[in-house]
Amino acid sequence: MTLLRVEGLVVRHGLLTAVREVDLAVAPGEVVALVGANGAGKSTLLHAVAGSLPAAQGRVLLGGEDVTTMPAHQRVRAGISLVPEGRRLFPSLSVLENLLVGVPGGSRAAGPATSGLPRGGWDVDRVLDAFPVLARLRDRPAGLLSGGEQQATAIGRALVADPALLLLDEVSLGLSPAAVDVVYASLEAVLAGGVAVVLVEQDIERALRTATRIVCLLEGRVTRDVARRDADRAEITRAYFGTGTEVPS
């Protein structure tokens, strides 16, 4: 079964084409790392899958159903949750209140795209169990948290919607190495729980340790898509920087 399928996706920012005819497939429970230099189109691709940016061409399918024109809030109910770059928490609200913001209102059903998708059974209580740091800080305002604690809160907020697909944008950006270790340690329960994950990660070593597949983007195109067991660090680095790499036409 393919959980997510992206077909010939083109996304533009005004006159700039940021994503160029990208094809991508993600299976249930798979962890895919998107790597590439700044401006490669990684974050744009995630936002197009989440529905916060429109597709100029191509299709996004979730569980075989076309969600290309579905609004972002309906995609959350359908099974896609995004952790945006910069976390975007409500600083005056507590950790618990920020988590509750992520609970979808009303019925989860958003059409046939939701039927039969494997989910992890996440809710606020399970997030607090899986992220002990958040349980300890549940009453602290988000604006008083460290960067790593804020990132854990943002991930928890996305999880309480009980997604089938979790999109993580720039997981380690702006965090100290120690904070990154804490965030990835917290993610272990997520990665082991059957939720498919697509993460944007600048740290190639971290991506190679975490993901089951590595997808390299260069100037909006996929230049490498390999299983981790077949990934060569030197090859990934060349694809990352575009040195000695032929970009598909």
Coordinates of C-alpha atoms in Angstrom, one line a residue:
M1 CA 0.0 0.0 0.0
T2 CA 1.2 3.5 -0.8
L3 CA 0.1 6.1 1.8
L4 CA 1.2 9.2 0.1
R5 CA 1.8 9.6 -3.6
V6 CA 3.0 12.9 -5.2
E7 CA 2.7 12.9 -9.0
G8 CA 4.4 15.5 -11.2
L9 CA 4.0 18.2 -8.6
V10 CA 4.8 21.8 -9.5
V11 CA 4.6 24.6 -7.0
R12 CA 5.4 28.2 -7.6
H13 CA 6.0 31.3 -5.5
G14 CA 4.9 34.0 -7.9
L15 CA 7.1 33.7 -11.0
L16 CA 9.6 31.4 -9.2
T17 CA 9.1 27.6 -9.7
A18 CA 10.2 26.1 -6.4
V19 CA 9.1 22.5 -7.0
R20 CA 9.5 21.0 -10.5
E21 CA 7.6 17.9 -11.5
V22 CA 8.4 16.0 -8.3
D23 CA 7.3 12.4 -7.9
L24 CA 7.3 10.9 -4.4
A25 CA 5.8 7.8 -2.8
V26 CA 5.7 7.1 0.9
A27 CA 4.5 3.8 2.4
P28 CA 2.8 3.4 5.8
G29 CA 5.3 3.5 8.6
E30 CA 8.1 4.7 6.4
V31 CA 10.5 7.5 7.4
V32 CA 11.7 9.6 4.5
A33 CA 14.3 12.3 4.9
L34 CA 14.3 15.2 2.4
V35 CA 17.8 16.7 2.1
G36 CA 19.2 19.5 0.0
A37 CA 20.7 22.9 0.2
N38 CA 18.8 26.1 1.1
G39 CA 16.3 26.9 -1.7
A40 CA 16.1 23.3 -3.0
G41 CA 12.3 23.2 -2.5
K42 CA 12.1 21.0 0.6
S43 CA 9.9 23.1 2.7
T44 CA 7.8 24.1 -0.3
L45 CA 7.2 20.4 -1.0
L46 CA 6.0 19.7 2.5
H47 CA 3.7 22.7 2.5
A48 CA 2.2 21.6 -0.8
V49 CA 1.5 18.2 0.6
A50 CA 0.0 19.7 3.8
G51 CA -2.2 22.0 1.7
S52 CA -0.8 25.3 2.9
L53 CA 0.6 26.0 -0.6
P54 CA -1.4 25.3 -3.8
A55 CA -0.1 23.0 -6.6
A56 CA 0.3 24.6 -10.0
Q57 CA 0.4 21.2 -11.6
G58 CA 0.4 17.6 -10.6
R59 CA -1.5 15.7 -7.9
V60 CA -1.2 14.8 -4.2
L61 CA -2.9 11.5 -3.2
L62 CA -3.5 10.2 0.3
G63 CA -4.5 6.6 0.6
G64 CA -5.2 6.6 -3.1
E65 CA -7.6 9.5 -2.9
D66 CA -6.9 12.8 -4.6
V67 CA -6.5 15.6 -2.0
T68 CA -4.8 18.1 -4.3
T69 CA -7.5 20.8 -3.9
M70 CA -8.5 19.9 -0.3
P71 CA -7.9 22.8 2.1
A72 CA -5.2 22.4 4.8
H73 CA -7.6 22.0 7.7
Q74 CA -9.4 19.1 5.9
R75 CA -6.1 17.4 5.2
V76 CA -5.4 17.4 8.9
R77 CA -8.6 15.5 9.5
A78 CA -7.8 13.3 6.5
G79 CA -4.5 12.3 8.1
I80 CA -1.7 14.8 7.3
S81 CA -0.1 16.9 10.1
L82 CA 2.7 19.4 9.5
V83 CA 5.2 20.7 12.1
P84 CA 6.3 24.0 10.4
E85 CA 9.7 25.5 10.5
G86 CA 10.1 27.9 13.4
R87 CA 7.5 25.9 15.5
R88 CA 4.9 28.7 15.5
L89 CA 3.6 28.1 18.9
F90 CA 1.3 30.5 20.9
P91 CA 3.9 31.9 23.4
S92 CA 1.4 33.0 26.0
L93 CA -0.4 29.7 26.1
S94 CA 0.9 26.8 28.2
V95 CA 2.3 23.6 26.8
L96 CA -0.9 21.8 27.4
E97 CA -3.0 24.6 25.8
N98 CA -0.8 24.5 22.7
L99 CA -1.3 20.8 22.5
L100 CA -5.1 21.2 22.7
V101 CA -4.9 23.7 19.8
G102 CA -3.9 20.7 17.6
V103 CA -7.0 18.6 18.5
P104 CA -9.2 18.7 15.4
G105 CA -12.7 20.1 16.0
G106 CA -15.8 18.4 14.9
S107 CA -15.8 15.1 13.0
R108 CA -12.6 13.8 11.7
A109 CA -14.3 12.5 8.6
A110 CA -13.3 14.5 5.5
G111 CA -14.4 12.2 2.7
P112 CA -13.1 8.9 1.5
A113 CA -9.4 9.9 1.9
T114 CA -9.7 9.1 5.6
S115 CA -10.9 5.6 5.3
G116 CA -8.6 2.7 6.2
L117 CA -5.5 4.8 6.8
P118 CA -3.1 3.4 9.5
R119 CA -2.8 5.8 12.4
G120 CA -0.9 5.7 15.6
G121 CA -3.8 6.3 18.1
W122 CA -2.3 9.6 19.3
D123 CA -4.1 11.9 21.7
V124 CA -3.0 14.5 24.4
D125 CA -2.5 11.8 27.1
R126 CA -0.3 9.6 24.8
V127 CA 1.7 12.6 23.7
L128 CA 2.5 13.5 27.4
D129 CA 3.4 9.9 28.1
A130 CA 5.7 9.8 25.0
F131 CA 7.3 13.2 25.7
P132 CA 8.2 13.3 29.4
V133 CA 9.7 16.7 29.0
L134 CA 6.2 18.0 28.0
A135 CA 4.5 16.3 30.9
R136 CA 6.9 18.1 33.3
L137 CA 6.3 21.5 31.6
R138 CA 2.6 21.1 30.8
D139 CA 1.7 24.3 32.7
R140 CA 4.6 26.5 31.5
P141 CA 4.0 29.2 28.8
A142 CA 5.5 28.1 25.5
G143 CA 7.4 31.4 25.3
L144 CA 9.5 30.4 28.3
L145 CA 10.6 27.1 26.8
S146 CA 14.0 26.3 25.4
G147 CA 14.3 25.7 21.6
G148 CA 14.3 22.0 22.0
E149 CA 11.3 22.0 24.4
Q150 CA 9.4 24.2 21.9
Q151 CA 10.2 21.8 19.1
A152 CA 8.9 18.9 21.2
T153 CA 5.7 20.9 21.9
A154 CA 5.2 21.6 18.1
I155 CA 5.6 17.9 17.3
G156 CA 3.2 17.0 20.1
R157 CA 0.7 19.5 18.8
A158 CA 0.8 17.8 15.3
L159 CA 0.5 14.4 16.8
V160 CA -2.7 15.0 18.8
A161 CA -4.6 15.1 15.5
D162 CA -3.6 11.4 15.2
P163 CA -2.1 11.6 11.7
A164 CA -1.3 8.8 9.3
L165 CA 1.5 11.1 7.9
L166 CA 3.6 13.5 9.9
L167 CA 5.6 16.2 8.1
L168 CA 8.5 17.6 10.0
D169 CA 10.1 20.8 8.6
E170 CA 13.7 21.6 9.6
V171 CA 13.6 19.5 12.8
S172 CA 17.0 20.6 14.0
L173 CA 17.2 24.1 12.7
G174 CA 18.5 26.6 15.3
L175 CA 18.9 24.0 18.0
S176 CA 22.0 23.1 19.9
P177 CA 23.4 19.6 19.4
A178 CA 22.1 18.7 22.9
A179 CA 18.6 20.0 22.1
V180 CA 18.6 18.1 18.8
D181 CA 19.5 14.9 20.7
V182 CA 16.6 15.5 23.1
V183 CA 14.1 16.1 20.2
Y184 CA 15.2 12.9 18.3
A185 CA 15.1 10.9 21.5
S186 CA 11.5 12.0 22.0
L187 CA 10.7 11.2 18.4
E188 CA 11.7 7.5 18.9
A189 CA 8.2 6.7 20.2
V190 CA 6.7 8.3 17.1
L191 CA 9.0 6.5 14.6
A192 CA 8.3 3.2 16.3
G193 CA 4.6 3.8 16.4
G194 CA 3.7 3.2 12.8
V195 CA 3.1 6.8 11.7
A196 CA 4.7 7.6 8.3
V197 CA 7.2 10.5 8.6
V198 CA 8.6 12.9 6.0
L199 CA 11.3 15.1 7.6
V200 CA 13.4 17.9 6.2
E201 CA 16.8 17.6 7.8
Q202 CA 20.0 19.7 7.0
D203 CA 22.1 17.3 9.0
I204 CA 23.0 14.5 6.5
E205 CA 24.5 12.2 9.2
R206 CA 21.3 12.6 11.3
A207 CA 19.2 11.8 8.2
L208 CA 21.2 8.7 7.4
R209 CA 20.8 7.4 11.0
T210 CA 17.0 8.1 11.2
A211 CA 15.3 7.6 7.9
T212 CA 14.5 4.5 6.0
R213 CA 14.9 6.4 2.7
I214 CA 16.8 9.5 1.6
V215 CA 15.4 11.8 -1.0
C216 CA 17.7 14.6 -2.3
L217 CA 16.3 17.8 -3.9
L218 CA 18.2 20.2 -6.0
E219 CA 16.6 23.3 -7.6
G220 CA 13.2 21.8 -7.0
R221 CA 13.8 18.4 -8.6
V222 CA 14.5 15.0 -7.1
T223 CA 18.1 14.0 -7.8
R224 CA 18.4 10.9 -5.6
D225 CA 15.8 8.6 -4.0
V226 CA 17.5 5.7 -2.3
A227 CA 16.9 3.3 0.6
R228 CA 19.2 4.0 3.6
R229 CA 20.9 0.7 3.2
D230 CA 21.9 1.7 -0.3
A231 CA 22.8 5.3 0.5
D232 CA 26.4 6.3 0.1
R233 CA 27.4 9.4 2.1
A234 CA 29.6 10.8 -0.7
E235 CA 26.9 10.3 -3.3
I236 CA 24.3 12.0 -1.1
T237 CA 26.7 14.9 -0.5
R238 CA 27.2 15.3 -4.3
A239 CA 23.4 15.2 -4.8
Y240 CA 23.0 17.7 -2.0
F241 CA 25.3 20.3 -3.4
G242 CA 24.7 19.4 -7.1
T243 CA 28.3 18.5 -7.8
G244 CA 28.7 15.8 -10.4
T245 CA 24.9 15.3 -10.5
E246 CA 22.7 15.2 -13.5
V247 CA 19.3 16.7 -12.8
P248 CA 16.6 14.8 -14.6
S249 CA 15.0 16.8 -17.4

